[in-house]
Every structure is written in C-alpha cells, then in structure tokens.
PDB file of C-alpha atoms in Angstrom:
ATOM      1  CA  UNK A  26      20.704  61.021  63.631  1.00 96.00           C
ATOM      2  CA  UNK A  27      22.965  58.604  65.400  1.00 97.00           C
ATOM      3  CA  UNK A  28      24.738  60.769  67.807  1.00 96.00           C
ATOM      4  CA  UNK A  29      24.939  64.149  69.600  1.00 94.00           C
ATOM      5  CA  UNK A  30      27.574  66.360  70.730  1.00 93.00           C
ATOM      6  CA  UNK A  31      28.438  66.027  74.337  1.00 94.00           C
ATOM      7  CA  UNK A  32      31.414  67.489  74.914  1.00 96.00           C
ATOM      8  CA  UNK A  33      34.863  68.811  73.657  1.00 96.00           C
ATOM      9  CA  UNK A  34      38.349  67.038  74.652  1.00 97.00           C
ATOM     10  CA  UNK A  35      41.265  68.543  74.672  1.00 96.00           C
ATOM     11  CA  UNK A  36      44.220  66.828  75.555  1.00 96.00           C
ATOM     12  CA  UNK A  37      46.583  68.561  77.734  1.00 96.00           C
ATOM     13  CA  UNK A  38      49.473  68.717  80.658  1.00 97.00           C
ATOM     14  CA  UNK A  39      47.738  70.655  83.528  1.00 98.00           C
ATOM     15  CA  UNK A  40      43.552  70.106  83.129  1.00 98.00           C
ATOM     16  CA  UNK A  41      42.756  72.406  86.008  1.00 98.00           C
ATOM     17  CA  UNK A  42      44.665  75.343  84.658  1.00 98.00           C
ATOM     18  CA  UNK A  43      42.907  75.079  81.166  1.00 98.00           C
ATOM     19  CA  UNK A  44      39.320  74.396  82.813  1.00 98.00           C
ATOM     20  CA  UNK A  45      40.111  77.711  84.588  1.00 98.00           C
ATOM     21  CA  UNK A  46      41.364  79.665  81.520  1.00 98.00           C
ATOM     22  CA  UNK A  47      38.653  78.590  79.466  1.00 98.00           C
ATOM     23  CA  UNK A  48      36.169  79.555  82.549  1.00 98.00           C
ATOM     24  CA  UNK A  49      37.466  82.754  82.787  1.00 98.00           C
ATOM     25  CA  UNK A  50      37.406  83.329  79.275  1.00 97.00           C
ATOM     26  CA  UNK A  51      34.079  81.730  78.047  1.00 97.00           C
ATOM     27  CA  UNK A  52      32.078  81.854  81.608  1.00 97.00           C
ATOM     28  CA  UNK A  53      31.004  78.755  83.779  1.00 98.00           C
ATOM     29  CA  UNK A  54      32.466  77.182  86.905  1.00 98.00           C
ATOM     30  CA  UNK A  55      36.119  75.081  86.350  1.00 98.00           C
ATOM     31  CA  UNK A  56      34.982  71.610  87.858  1.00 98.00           C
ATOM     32  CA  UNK A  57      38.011  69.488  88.554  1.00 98.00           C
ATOM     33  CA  UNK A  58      36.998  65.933  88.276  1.00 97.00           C
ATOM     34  CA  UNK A  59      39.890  64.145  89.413  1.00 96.00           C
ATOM     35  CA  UNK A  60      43.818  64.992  88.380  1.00 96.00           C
ATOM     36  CA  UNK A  61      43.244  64.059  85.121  1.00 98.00           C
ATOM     37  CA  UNK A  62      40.557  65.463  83.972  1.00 98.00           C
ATOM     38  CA  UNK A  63      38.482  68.947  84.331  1.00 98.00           C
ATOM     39  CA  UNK A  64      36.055  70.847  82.955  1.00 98.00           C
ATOM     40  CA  UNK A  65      33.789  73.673  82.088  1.00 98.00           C
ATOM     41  CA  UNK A  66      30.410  74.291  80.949  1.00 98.00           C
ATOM     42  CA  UNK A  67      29.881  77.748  79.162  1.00 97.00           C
ATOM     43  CA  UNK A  68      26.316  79.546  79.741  1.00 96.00           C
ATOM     44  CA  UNK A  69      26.058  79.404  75.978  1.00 90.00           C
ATOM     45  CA  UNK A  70      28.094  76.502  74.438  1.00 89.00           C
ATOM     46  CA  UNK A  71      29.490  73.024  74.582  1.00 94.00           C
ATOM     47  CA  UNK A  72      31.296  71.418  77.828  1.00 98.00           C
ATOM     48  CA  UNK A  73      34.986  72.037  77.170  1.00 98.00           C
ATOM     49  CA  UNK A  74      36.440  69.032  79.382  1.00 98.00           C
ATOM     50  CA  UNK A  75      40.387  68.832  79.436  1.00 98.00           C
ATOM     51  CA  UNK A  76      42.548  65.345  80.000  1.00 98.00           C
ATOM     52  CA  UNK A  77      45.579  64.827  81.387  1.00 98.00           C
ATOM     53  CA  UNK A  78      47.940  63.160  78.306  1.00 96.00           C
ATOM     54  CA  UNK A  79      51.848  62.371  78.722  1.00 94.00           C
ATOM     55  CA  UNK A  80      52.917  63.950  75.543  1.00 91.00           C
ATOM     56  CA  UNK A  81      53.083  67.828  74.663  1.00 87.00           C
ATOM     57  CA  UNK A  82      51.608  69.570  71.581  1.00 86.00           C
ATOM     58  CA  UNK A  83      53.449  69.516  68.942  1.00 86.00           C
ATOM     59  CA  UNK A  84      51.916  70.665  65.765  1.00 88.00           C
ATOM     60  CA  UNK A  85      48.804  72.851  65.158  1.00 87.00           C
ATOM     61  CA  UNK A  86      45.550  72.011  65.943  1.00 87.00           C
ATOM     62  CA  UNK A  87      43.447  70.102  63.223  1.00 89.00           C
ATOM     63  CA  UNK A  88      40.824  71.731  65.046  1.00 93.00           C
ATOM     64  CA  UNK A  89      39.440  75.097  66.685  1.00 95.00           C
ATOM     65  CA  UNK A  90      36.852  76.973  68.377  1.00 96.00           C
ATOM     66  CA  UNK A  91      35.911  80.321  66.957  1.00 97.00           C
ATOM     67  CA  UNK A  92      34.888  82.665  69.647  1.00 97.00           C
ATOM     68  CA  UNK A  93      32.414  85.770  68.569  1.00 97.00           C
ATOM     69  CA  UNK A  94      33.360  88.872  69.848  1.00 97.00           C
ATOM     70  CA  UNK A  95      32.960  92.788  69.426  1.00 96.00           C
ATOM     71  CA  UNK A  96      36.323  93.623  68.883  1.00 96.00           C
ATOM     72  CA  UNK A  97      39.215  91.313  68.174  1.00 97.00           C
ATOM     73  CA  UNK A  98      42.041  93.065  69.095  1.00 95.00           C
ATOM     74  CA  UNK A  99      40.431  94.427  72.255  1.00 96.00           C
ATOM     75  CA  UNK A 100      39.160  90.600  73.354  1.00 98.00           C
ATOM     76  CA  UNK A 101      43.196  89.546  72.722  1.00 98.00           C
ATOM     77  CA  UNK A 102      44.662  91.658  75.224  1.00 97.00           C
ATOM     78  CA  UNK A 103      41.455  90.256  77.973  1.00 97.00           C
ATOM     79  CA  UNK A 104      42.851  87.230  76.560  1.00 98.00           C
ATOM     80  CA  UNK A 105      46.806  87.455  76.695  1.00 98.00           C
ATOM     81  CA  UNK A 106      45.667  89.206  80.404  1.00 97.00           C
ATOM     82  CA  UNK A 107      44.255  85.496  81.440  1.00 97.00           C
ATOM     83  CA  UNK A 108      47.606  83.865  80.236  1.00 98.00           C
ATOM     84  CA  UNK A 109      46.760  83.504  76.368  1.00 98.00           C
ATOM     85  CA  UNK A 110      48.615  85.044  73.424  1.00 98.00           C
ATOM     86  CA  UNK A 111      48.301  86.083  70.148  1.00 98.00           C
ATOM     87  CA  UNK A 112      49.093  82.839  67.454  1.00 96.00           C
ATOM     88  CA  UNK A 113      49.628  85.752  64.668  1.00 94.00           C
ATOM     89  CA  UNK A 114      48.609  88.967  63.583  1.00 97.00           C
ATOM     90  CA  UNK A 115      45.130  90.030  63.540  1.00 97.00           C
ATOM     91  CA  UNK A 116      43.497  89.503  60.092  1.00 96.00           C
ATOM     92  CA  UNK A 117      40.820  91.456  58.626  1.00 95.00           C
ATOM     93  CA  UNK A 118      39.212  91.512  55.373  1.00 93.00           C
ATOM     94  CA  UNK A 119      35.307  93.504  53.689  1.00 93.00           C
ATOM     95  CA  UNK A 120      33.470  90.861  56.273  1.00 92.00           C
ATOM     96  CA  UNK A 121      34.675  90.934  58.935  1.00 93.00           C
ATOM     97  CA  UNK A 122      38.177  90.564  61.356  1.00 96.00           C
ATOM     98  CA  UNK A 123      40.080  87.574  63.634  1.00 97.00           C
ATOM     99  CA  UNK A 124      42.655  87.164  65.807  1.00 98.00           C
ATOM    100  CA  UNK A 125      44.298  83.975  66.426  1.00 97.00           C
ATOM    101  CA  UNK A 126      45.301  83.291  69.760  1.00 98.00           C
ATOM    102  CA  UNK A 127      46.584  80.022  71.957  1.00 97.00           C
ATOM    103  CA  UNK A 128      45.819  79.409  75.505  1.00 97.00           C
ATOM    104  CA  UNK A 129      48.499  78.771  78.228  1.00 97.00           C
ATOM    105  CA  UNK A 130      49.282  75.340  76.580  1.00 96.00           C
ATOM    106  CA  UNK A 131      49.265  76.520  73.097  1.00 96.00           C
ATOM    107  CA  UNK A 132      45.868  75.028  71.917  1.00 96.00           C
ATOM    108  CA  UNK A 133      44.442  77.676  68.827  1.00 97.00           C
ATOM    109  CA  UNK A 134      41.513  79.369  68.852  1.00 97.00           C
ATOM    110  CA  UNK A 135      40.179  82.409  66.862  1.00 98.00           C
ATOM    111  CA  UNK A 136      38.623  85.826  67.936  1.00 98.00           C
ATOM    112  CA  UNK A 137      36.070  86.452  65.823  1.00 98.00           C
ATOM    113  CA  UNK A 138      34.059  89.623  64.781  1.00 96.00           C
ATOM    114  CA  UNK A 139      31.317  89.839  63.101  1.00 85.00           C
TER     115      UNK A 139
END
C-alpha cells in the first residue's frame, strides 16, 4: 500500500454552503476552515472538504458519490428540500433503483437503493 484515502475535494464557488448541504444531507458538523475551504466529516464515510476555485462547473463530473438509501424517490425530494435537484429521471431496473441528483452547485451524485 502506498497511500490512504483522506479526504474528498470538490472544487467549488461558495465552500460553506456545500459543507452545509452535504452536512445536512450525509450528517456531521460543516467546519469552515477559512473562506476557501470547508468541510464535513460524515458519521459513516470519508471527509467531504470543499475549495474555493475561480472557475464554474462546466461539464459533468468524472466522478460521484453514490449515496445508499431506502427509497430513491422519497430521499430526492429530502434532497431537492435542502437545495438539491434531480440530474434526471429516476432509473430502475430487476436490482435495484437510482436517482441522480446535483447539489446547489451542480456537483452529481446518485441515490441509491438497494
């Protein structure tokens, strides 16, 4: 092994709104470091930490969290209630279902169940 995880980045326009989304959404206290930089640690996952970049999103994410939960389409409206939204209709196939969503800056992630 030559490294661990520590943390997830995500680069961003407003890092104490995000830490406080993804607080809300995931659990753990929004810790705002300095301007630029914020984050949270879940009960039961990685440090999310959020930096302060010049330039907005502009393509989809090469990466994304997928978030188990009971019920997709129920967890998207708790979701879009926090500021989210759906990224997409709600797919579901024999396994299982997911919902796409985007927090308030338009980063992806998925609601998962199973």
């Amino acid at each position: 092994m030559i490294a661990r995880q520590r943390q997830l980045v995500i680069d961003c326009a407003d890092p104490s709104r995000l830490a406080a989304f993804w607080a809300a959404l995931l659990g753990g206290v929004a810790v705002d470091r300095d301007p630029a930089w914020s984050y949270v640690d879940p009960p039961d996952g990685l440090r999310l930490a959020f930096q302060r970049v010049p330039e907005g999103k502009a393509v989809k994410n090469r990466l994304h969290l997928d978030l188990a939960v009971a019920s997709p389409a129920g967890a998207a409206a708790r979701v879009a209630a926090l500021g989210g939204r759906a990224a997409g209709e709600l797919q579901e196939d024999a396994v299982g279902a997911f919902q796409t969503m985007a927090d308030p800056e338009g980063n992806e992630f998925c609601l998962v169940a199973p």
